[in-house]
Short mmCIF file of C-alpha atoms in Angstrom, two decimals:
data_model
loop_
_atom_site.label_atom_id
_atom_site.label_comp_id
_atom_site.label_asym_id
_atom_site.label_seq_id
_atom_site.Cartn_x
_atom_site.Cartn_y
_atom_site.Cartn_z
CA UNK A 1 -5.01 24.35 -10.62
CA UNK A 2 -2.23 22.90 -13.12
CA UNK A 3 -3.94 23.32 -16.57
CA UNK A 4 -0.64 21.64 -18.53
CA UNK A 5 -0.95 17.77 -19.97
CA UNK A 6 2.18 15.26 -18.66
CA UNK A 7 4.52 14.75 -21.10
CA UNK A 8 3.48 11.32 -20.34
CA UNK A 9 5.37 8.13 -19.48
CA UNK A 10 5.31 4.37 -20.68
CA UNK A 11 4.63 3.85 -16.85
CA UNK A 12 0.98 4.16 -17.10
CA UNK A 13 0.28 5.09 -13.38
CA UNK A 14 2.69 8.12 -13.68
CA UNK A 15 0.43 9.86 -16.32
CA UNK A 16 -2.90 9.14 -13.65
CA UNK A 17 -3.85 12.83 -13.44
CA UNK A 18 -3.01 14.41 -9.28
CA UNK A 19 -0.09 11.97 -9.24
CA UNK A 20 2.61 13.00 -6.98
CA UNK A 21 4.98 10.89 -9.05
CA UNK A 22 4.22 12.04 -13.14
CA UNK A 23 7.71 12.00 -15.07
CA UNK A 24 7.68 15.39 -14.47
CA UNK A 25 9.05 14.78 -10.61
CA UNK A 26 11.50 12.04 -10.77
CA UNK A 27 12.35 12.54 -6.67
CA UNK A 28 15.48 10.49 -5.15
CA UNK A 29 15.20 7.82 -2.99
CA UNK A 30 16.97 5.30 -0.83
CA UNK A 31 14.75 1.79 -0.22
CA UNK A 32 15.59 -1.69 0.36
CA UNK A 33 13.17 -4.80 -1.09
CA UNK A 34 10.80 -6.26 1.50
CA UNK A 35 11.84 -9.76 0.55
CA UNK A 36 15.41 -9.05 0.56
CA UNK A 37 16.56 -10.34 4.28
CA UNK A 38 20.08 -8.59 3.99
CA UNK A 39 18.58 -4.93 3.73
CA UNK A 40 21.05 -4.02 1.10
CA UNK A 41 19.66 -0.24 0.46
CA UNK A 42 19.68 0.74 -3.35
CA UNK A 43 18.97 4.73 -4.52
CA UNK A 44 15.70 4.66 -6.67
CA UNK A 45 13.71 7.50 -8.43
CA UNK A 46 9.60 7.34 -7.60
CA UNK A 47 7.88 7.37 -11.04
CA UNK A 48 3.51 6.88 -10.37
CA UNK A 49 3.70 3.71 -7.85
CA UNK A 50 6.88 2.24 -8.97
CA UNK A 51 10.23 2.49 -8.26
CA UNK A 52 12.84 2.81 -10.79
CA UNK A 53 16.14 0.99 -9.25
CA UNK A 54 19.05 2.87 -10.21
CA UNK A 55 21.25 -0.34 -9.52
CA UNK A 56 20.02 -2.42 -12.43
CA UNK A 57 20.36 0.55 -14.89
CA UNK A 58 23.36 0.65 -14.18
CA UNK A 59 23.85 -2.58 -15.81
CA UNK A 60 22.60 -2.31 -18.48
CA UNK A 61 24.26 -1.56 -22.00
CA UNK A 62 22.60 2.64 -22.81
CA UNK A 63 24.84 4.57 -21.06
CA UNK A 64 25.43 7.72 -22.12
CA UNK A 65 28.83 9.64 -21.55
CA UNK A 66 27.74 12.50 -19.76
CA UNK A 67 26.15 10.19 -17.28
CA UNK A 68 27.83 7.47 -16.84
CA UNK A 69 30.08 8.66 -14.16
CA UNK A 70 26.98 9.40 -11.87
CA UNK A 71 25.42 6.36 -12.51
CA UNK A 72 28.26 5.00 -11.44
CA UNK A 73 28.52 6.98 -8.21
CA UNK A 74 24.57 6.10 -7.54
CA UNK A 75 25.22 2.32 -8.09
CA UNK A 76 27.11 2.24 -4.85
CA UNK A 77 24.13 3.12 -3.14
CA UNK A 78 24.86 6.18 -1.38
CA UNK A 79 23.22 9.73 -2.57
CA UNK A 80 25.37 11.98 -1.24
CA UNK A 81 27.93 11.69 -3.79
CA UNK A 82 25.66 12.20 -6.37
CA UNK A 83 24.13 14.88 -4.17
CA UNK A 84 27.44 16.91 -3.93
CA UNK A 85 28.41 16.47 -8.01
CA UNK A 86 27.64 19.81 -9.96
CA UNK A 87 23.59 21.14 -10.63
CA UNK A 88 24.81 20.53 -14.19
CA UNK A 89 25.26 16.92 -13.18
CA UNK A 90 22.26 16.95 -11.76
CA UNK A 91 20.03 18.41 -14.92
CA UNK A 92 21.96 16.24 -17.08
CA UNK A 93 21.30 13.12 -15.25
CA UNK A 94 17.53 14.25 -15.06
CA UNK A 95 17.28 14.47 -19.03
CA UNK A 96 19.03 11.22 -19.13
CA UNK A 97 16.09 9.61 -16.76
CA UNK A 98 13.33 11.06 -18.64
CA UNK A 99 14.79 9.73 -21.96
CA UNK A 100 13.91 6.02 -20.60
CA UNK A 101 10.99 6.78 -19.25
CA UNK A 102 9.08 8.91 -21.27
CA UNK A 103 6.72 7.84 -24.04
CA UNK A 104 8.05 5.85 -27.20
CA UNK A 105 11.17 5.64 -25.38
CA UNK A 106 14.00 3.10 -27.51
CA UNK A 107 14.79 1.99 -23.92
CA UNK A 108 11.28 0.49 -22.53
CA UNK A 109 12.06 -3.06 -22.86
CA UNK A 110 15.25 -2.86 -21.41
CA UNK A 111 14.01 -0.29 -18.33
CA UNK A 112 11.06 -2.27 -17.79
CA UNK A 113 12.88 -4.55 -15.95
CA UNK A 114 14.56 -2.17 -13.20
CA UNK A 115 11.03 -1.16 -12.06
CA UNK A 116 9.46 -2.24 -8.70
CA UNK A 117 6.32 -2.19 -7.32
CA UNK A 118 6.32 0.98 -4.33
CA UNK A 119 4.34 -1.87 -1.93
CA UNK A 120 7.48 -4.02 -2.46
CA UNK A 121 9.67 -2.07 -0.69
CA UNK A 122 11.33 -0.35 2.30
CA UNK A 123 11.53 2.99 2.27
CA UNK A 124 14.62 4.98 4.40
CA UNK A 125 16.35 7.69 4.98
CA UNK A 126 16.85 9.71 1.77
CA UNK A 127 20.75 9.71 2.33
CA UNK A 128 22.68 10.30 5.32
CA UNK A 129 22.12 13.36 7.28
CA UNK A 130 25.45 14.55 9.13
CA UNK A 131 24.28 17.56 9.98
CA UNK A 132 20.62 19.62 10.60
CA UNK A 133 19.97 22.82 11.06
CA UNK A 134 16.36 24.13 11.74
CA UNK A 135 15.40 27.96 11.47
CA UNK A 136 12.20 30.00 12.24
CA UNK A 137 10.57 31.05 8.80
CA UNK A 138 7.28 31.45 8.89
CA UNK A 139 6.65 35.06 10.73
CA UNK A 140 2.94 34.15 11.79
CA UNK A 141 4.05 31.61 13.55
CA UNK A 142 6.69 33.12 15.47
CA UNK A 143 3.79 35.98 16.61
CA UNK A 144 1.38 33.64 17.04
CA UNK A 145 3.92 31.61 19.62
CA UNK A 146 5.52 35.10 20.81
CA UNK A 147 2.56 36.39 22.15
CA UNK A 148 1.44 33.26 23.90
CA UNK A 149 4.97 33.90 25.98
CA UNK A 150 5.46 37.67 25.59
CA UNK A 151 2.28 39.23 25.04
CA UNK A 152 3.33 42.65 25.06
CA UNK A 153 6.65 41.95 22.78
CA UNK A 154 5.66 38.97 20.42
CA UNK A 155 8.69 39.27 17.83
CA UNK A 156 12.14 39.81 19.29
CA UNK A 157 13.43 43.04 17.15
CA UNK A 158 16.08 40.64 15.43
CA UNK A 159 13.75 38.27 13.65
CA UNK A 160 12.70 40.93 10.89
CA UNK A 161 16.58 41.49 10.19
CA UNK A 162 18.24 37.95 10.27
CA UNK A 163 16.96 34.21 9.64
CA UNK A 164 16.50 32.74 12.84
CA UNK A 165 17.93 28.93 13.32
CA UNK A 166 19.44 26.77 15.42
CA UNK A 167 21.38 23.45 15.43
CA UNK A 168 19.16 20.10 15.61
CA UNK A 169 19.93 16.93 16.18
CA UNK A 170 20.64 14.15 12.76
CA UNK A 171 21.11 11.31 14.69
CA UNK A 172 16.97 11.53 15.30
CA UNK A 173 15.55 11.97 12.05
CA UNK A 174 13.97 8.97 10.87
CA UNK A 175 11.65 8.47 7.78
CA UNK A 176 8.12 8.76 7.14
CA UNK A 177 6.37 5.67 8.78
CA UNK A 178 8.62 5.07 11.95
CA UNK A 179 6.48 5.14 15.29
CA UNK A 180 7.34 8.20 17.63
CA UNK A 181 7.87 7.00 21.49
CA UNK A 182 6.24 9.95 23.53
CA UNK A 183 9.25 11.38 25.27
CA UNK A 184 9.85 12.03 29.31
CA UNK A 185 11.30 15.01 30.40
CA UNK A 186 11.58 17.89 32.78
CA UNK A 187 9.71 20.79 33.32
CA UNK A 188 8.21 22.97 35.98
CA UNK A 189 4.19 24.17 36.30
CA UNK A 190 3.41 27.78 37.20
CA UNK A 191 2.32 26.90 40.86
CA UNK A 192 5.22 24.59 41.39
CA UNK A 193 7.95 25.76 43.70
CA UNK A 194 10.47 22.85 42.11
CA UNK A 195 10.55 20.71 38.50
CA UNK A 196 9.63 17.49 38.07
CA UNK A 197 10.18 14.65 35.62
CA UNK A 198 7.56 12.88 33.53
CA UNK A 199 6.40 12.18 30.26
CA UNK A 200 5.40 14.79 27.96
CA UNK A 201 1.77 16.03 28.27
CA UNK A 202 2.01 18.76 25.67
CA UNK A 203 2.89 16.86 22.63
CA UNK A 204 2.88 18.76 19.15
CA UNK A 205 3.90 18.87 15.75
CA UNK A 206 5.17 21.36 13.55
CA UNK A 207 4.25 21.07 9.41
CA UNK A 208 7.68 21.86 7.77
CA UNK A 209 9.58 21.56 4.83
CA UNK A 210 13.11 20.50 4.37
CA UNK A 211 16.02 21.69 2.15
CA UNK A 212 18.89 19.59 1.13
CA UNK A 213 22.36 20.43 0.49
CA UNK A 214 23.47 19.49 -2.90
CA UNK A 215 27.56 20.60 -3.35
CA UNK A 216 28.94 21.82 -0.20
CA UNK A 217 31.33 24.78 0.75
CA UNK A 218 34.99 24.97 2.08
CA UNK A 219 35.06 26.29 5.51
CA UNK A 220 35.82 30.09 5.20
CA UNK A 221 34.23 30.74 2.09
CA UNK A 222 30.56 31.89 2.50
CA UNK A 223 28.04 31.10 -0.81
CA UNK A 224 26.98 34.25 -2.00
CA UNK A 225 22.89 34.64 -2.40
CA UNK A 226 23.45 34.52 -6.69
CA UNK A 227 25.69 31.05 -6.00
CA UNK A 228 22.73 29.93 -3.60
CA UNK A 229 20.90 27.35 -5.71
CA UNK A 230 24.15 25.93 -6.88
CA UNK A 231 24.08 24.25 -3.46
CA UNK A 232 20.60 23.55 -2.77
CA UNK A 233 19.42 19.59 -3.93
CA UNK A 234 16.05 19.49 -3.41
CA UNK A 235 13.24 19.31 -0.53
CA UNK A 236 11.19 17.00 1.27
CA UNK A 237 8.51 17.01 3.80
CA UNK A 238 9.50 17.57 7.89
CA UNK A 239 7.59 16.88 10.84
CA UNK A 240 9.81 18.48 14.02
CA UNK A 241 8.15 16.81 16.76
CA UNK A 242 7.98 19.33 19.97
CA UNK A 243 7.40 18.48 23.69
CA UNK A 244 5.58 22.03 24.22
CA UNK A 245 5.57 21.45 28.40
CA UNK A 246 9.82 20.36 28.19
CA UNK A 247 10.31 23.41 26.16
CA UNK A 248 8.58 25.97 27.59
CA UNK A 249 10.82 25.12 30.54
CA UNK A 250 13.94 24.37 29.11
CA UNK A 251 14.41 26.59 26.20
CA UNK A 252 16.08 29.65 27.84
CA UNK A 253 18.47 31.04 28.06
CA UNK A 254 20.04 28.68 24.95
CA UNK A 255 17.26 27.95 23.13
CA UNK A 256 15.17 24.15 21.66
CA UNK A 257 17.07 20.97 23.47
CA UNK A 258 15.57 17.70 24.71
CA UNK A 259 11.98 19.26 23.68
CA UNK A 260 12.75 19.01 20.69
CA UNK A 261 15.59 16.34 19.34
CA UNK A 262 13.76 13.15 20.13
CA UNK A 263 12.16 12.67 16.96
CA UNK A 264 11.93 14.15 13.54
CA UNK A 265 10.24 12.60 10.96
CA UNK A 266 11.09 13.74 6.94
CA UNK A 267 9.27 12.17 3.95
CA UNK A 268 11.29 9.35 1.92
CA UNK A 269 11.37 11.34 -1.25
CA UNK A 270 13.60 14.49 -1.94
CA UNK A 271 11.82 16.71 -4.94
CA UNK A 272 14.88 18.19 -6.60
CA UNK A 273 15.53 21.05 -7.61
CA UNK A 274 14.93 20.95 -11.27
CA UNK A 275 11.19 19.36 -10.60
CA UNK A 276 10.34 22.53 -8.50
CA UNK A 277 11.65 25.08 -10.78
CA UNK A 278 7.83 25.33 -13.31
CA UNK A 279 7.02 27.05 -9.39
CA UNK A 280 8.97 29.24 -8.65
CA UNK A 281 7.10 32.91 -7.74
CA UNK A 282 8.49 35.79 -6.75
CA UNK A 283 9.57 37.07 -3.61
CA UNK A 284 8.65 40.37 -2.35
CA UNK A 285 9.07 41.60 1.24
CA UNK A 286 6.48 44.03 2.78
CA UNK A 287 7.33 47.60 2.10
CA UNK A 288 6.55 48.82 5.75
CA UNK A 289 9.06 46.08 6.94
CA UNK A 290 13.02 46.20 6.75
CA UNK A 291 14.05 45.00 3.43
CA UNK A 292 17.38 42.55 3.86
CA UNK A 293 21.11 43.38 3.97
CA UNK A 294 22.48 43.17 0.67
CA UNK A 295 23.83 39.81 1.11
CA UNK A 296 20.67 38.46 1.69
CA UNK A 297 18.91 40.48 -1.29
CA UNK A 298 19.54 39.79 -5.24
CA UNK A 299 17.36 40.92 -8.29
CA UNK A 300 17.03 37.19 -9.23
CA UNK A 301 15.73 36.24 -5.48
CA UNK A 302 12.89 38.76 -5.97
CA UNK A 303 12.18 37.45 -9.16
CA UNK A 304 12.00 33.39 -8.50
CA UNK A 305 12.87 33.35 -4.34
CA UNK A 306 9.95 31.40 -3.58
CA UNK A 307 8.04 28.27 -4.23
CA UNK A 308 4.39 27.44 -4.78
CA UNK A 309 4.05 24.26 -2.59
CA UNK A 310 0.63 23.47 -0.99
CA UNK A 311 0.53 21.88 2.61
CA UNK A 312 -1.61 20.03 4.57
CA UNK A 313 -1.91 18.07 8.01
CA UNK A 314 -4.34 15.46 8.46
CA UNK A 315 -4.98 13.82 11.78
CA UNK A 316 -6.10 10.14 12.16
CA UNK A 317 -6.88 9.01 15.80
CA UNK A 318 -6.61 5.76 17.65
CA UNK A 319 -10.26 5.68 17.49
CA UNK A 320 -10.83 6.40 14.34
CA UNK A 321 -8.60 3.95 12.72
CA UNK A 322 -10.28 1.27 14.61
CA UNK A 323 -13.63 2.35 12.83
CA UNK A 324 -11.92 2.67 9.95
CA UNK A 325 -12.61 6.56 9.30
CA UNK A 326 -9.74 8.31 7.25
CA UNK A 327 -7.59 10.64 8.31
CA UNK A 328 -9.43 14.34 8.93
CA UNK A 329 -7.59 17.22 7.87
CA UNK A 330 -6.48 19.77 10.25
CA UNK A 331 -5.27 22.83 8.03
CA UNK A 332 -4.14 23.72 4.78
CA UNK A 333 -1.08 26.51 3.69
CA UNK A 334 1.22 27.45 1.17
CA UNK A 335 4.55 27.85 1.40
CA UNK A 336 5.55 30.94 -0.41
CA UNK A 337 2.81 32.91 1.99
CA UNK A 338 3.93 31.16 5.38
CA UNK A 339 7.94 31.31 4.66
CA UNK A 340 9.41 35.17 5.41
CA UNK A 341 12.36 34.22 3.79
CA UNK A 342 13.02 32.00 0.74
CA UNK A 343 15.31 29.01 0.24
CA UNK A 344 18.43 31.00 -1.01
CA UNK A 345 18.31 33.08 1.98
CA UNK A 346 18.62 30.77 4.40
CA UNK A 347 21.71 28.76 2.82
CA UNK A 348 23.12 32.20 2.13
CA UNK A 349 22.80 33.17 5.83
CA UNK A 350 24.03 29.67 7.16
CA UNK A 351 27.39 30.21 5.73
CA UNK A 352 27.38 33.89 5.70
CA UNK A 353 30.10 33.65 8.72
CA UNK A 354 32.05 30.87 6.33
CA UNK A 355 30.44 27.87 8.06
CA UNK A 356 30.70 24.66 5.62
CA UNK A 357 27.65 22.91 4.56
CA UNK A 358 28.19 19.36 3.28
CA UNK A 359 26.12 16.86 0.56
CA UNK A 360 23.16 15.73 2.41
CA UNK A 361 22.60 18.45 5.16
CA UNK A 362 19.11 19.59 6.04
CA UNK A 363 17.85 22.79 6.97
CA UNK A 364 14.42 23.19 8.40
CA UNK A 365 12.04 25.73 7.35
CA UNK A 366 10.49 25.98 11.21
CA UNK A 367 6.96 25.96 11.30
CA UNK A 368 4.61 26.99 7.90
CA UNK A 369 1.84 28.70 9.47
CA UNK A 370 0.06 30.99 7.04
CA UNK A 371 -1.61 33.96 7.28
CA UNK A 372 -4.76 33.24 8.68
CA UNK A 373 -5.82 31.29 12.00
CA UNK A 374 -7.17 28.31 10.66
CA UNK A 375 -3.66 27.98 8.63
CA UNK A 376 -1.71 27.09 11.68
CA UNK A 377 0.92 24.74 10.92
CA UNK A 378 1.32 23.45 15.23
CA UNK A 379 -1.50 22.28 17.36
CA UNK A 380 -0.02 24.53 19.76
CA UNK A 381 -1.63 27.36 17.46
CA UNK A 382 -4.84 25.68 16.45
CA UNK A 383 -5.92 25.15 19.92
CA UNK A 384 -4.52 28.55 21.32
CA UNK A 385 -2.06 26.98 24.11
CA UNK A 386 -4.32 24.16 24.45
CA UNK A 387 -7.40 26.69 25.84
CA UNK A 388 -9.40 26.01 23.28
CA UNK A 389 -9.05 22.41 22.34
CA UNK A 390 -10.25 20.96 18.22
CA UNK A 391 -13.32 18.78 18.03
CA UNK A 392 -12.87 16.74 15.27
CA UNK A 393 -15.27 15.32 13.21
CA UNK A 394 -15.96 12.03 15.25
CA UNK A 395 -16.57 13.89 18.48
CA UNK A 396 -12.94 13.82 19.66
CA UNK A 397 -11.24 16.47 21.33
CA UNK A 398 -7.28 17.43 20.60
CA UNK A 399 -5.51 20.03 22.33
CA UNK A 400 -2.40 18.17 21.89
CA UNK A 401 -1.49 14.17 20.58
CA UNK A 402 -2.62 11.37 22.29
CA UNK A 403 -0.90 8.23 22.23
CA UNK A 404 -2.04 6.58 19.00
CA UNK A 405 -2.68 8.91 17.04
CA UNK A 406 -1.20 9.11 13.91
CA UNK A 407 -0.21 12.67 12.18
CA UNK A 408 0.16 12.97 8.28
CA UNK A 409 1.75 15.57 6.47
CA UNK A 410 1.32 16.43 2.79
CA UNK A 411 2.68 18.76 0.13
CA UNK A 412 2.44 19.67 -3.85
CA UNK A 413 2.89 21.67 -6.03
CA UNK A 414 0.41 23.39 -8.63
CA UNK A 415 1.16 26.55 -11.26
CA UNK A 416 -0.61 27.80 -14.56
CA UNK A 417 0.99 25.70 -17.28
CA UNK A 418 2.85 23.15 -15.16
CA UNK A 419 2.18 19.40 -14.60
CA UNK A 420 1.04 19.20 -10.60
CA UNK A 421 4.07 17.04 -8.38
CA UNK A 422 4.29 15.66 -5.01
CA UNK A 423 6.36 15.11 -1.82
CA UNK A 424 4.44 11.94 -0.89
CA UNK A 425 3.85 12.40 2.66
CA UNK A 426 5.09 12.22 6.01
CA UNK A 427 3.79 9.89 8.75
CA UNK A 428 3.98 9.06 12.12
CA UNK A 429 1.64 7.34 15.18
CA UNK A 430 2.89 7.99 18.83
CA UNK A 431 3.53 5.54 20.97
CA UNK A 432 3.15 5.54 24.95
CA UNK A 433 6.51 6.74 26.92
CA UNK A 434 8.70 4.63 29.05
CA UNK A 435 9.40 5.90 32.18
#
């Protein structure tokens, strides 16, 4: 547990203690006002259950020099630009925001006014996404899944050696809160002689995180492992939706396709960067498994590769929702035990062969499943194929999602000595397919 005191902020529900949002986070934003019937999207910063609007402090007369310039990028209300400016940027703008909102700040009376209330508004897409990329972290979960399909060879011999990914589709990532249609598809049973087409029967989720690309590449040049968090933003929360029956028959010989680029929902909120670094951990891989290739190995990676980020899924039924029972949680993780290889690594890798990332791009983590059983970040794990189905705590059975049910996804972040932040969370209730 985080035994360190917020610095404290004149927005009193920042300094309520578990916050996600103490001045300490300060995650980016995009939102629009409820009221406002144009839509006009503004960037904001989360700060307890307001909203600081970065478009009226940009008005007003306390700029400082070494800011101004990205206040004036943010004002136009599009991240990315801000996203691809320099880390240094980044840090300085971050000192800048916690000069106005921390306690006895000069600047309250004027700030006070750029605040709004979190119910008041819209919340969408962080920034744009032109490009996604989802890889295969966690190594439990790729044996867990590998031995459902290849008992006697779980873990392909590559997957120890190089970060597994593969391109996703942007154009289907919405934000936290928009409704999932269950999607229709083709696959083939084992005692069927030919396919057929239907809706999805073997619907799943998979708990992930998200990393965003801060200052892109040039095409050609690969970022070396020590440049790596030069180009990584910050992270957010990332529910890849799976059809498990469209897969299973669609995914060789090339891999995830319609099963899996129908929906994927991220949280609203990217954590940057600078609010994860109090936890960091170190990185260590297993000495009876292959240690990387030097390009994916540095002494700093082993000393602060990882993150301390605690996850959770929660499940919330049609049923239960109509009785009014909360959301029942399915599993808990953590993400420097469930990822097998660390942030750096995997922006390293994606441009290892000079491929160009750009402001805004997200990589997937693939699924976080921990260690242990009961830390299985897919209901295709928890319920073993769907053989041995969840009861939850109303008497309701879940092998896979029904229509109407509604899956959360939470994360945070705890360490000795550091001031506990959140991602929010991630949300989404399936609706029946059209077909």
């Amino acid at each position: 547990m985080s035994n360190s005191k917020t610095m404290g902020s004149w927005v009193a529900s920042a300094n309520i203690p578990n916050s996600d949002f103490p001045i300490e986070n300060l995650p980016y934003g995009t939102f629009s006002l409820k009221n406002d019937s144009s839509g006009t999207k503004r960037i904001g910063v989360a700060i307890g259950d307001q909203v600081l609007d970065l478009s009226l402090v940009a008005k007003l007369p306390l700029l400082r020099s070494d800011v101004k310039s990205s206040l004036e990028v943010i004002a136009k209300g599009e991240l990315n630009a801000f996203m691809s400016l320099p880390t240094s940027a980044h840090q300085a703008f971050r000192t800048f925001l916690i000069e106005l909102l921390k306690v006895g700040s000069s600047h309250q009376s004027n700030v006070q006014a750029c605040l709004i209330s979190q119910q008041d508004v819209n919340m969408h897409l962080p920034c744009t996404i032109r490009d996604y990329t989802d890889f295969y972290a966690s190594i439990y979960h790729a044996t867990t899944v590998g031995k459902m399909f290849r008992a006697d060879n779980p873990l392909l011999p590559n997957y120890k050696w190089v970060p597994i990914g593969y391109h996703g589709r942007a154009s289907s990532i919405v934000a936290s809160g928009t409704s999932v249609k269950r999607p229709v598809g083709q696959t083939k049973g084992p005692d069927n002689e030919a396919p057929f087409f239907q809706a999805c029967r073997r619907l799943d989720y998979e708990l992930e995180m998200g990393i965003f690309i801060g200052q892109g590449n040039t095409l050609g040049q690969p970022i070396p492992i020590a440049k790596a968090n030069d180009h990584f933003f910050g992270m957010c929360i990332l529910n890849d939706w799976s059809a498990r029956d469209i897969q299973a028959w669609e995914y060789q010989p090339l891999g995830p396709f319609l099963a899996k680029n129908f929906a994927s929902s991220i949280s609203p909120w990217i954590v940057t960067q600078e609010a994860l670094n109090p936890f960091k951990k170190s990185w260590q891989r297993n000495s009876e498994d292959p240690q990387p290739l030097p390009y994916l190995d540095d002494k700093s990676n082993k000393e602060s590769g990882a993150y301390n980020i605690k996850l959770e899924t929660l499940l919330q039924t049609a049923k239960m929702k109509a009785e009014g029972v909360a959301p029942t949680s399915l599993m808990t993780a953590n993400f420097s035990e469930a990822a097998y290889w660390t942030v750096r690594q995997l922006i390293t890798h994606h441009t290892s062969n000079g491929c160009n990332l750009n402001a805004g791009d997200l990589l997937g983590t693939g699924t976080l499943s921990g260690p242990k059983a009961e830390e299985a970040g897919s209901l295709l794990e928890l319920s073993q194929g769907g053989k041995a189905p969840i009861t939850l705590p109303n008497g309701e059975q879940r092998a896979f999602l029904e229509d109407g049910d509604t899956l959360i996804l939470r994360a945070y972040c705890e360490a000795p000595g550091a001031v506990r932040i959140g991602f929010g969370e991630c949300s989404g209730t399936i609706l029946p397919a059209t077909i």
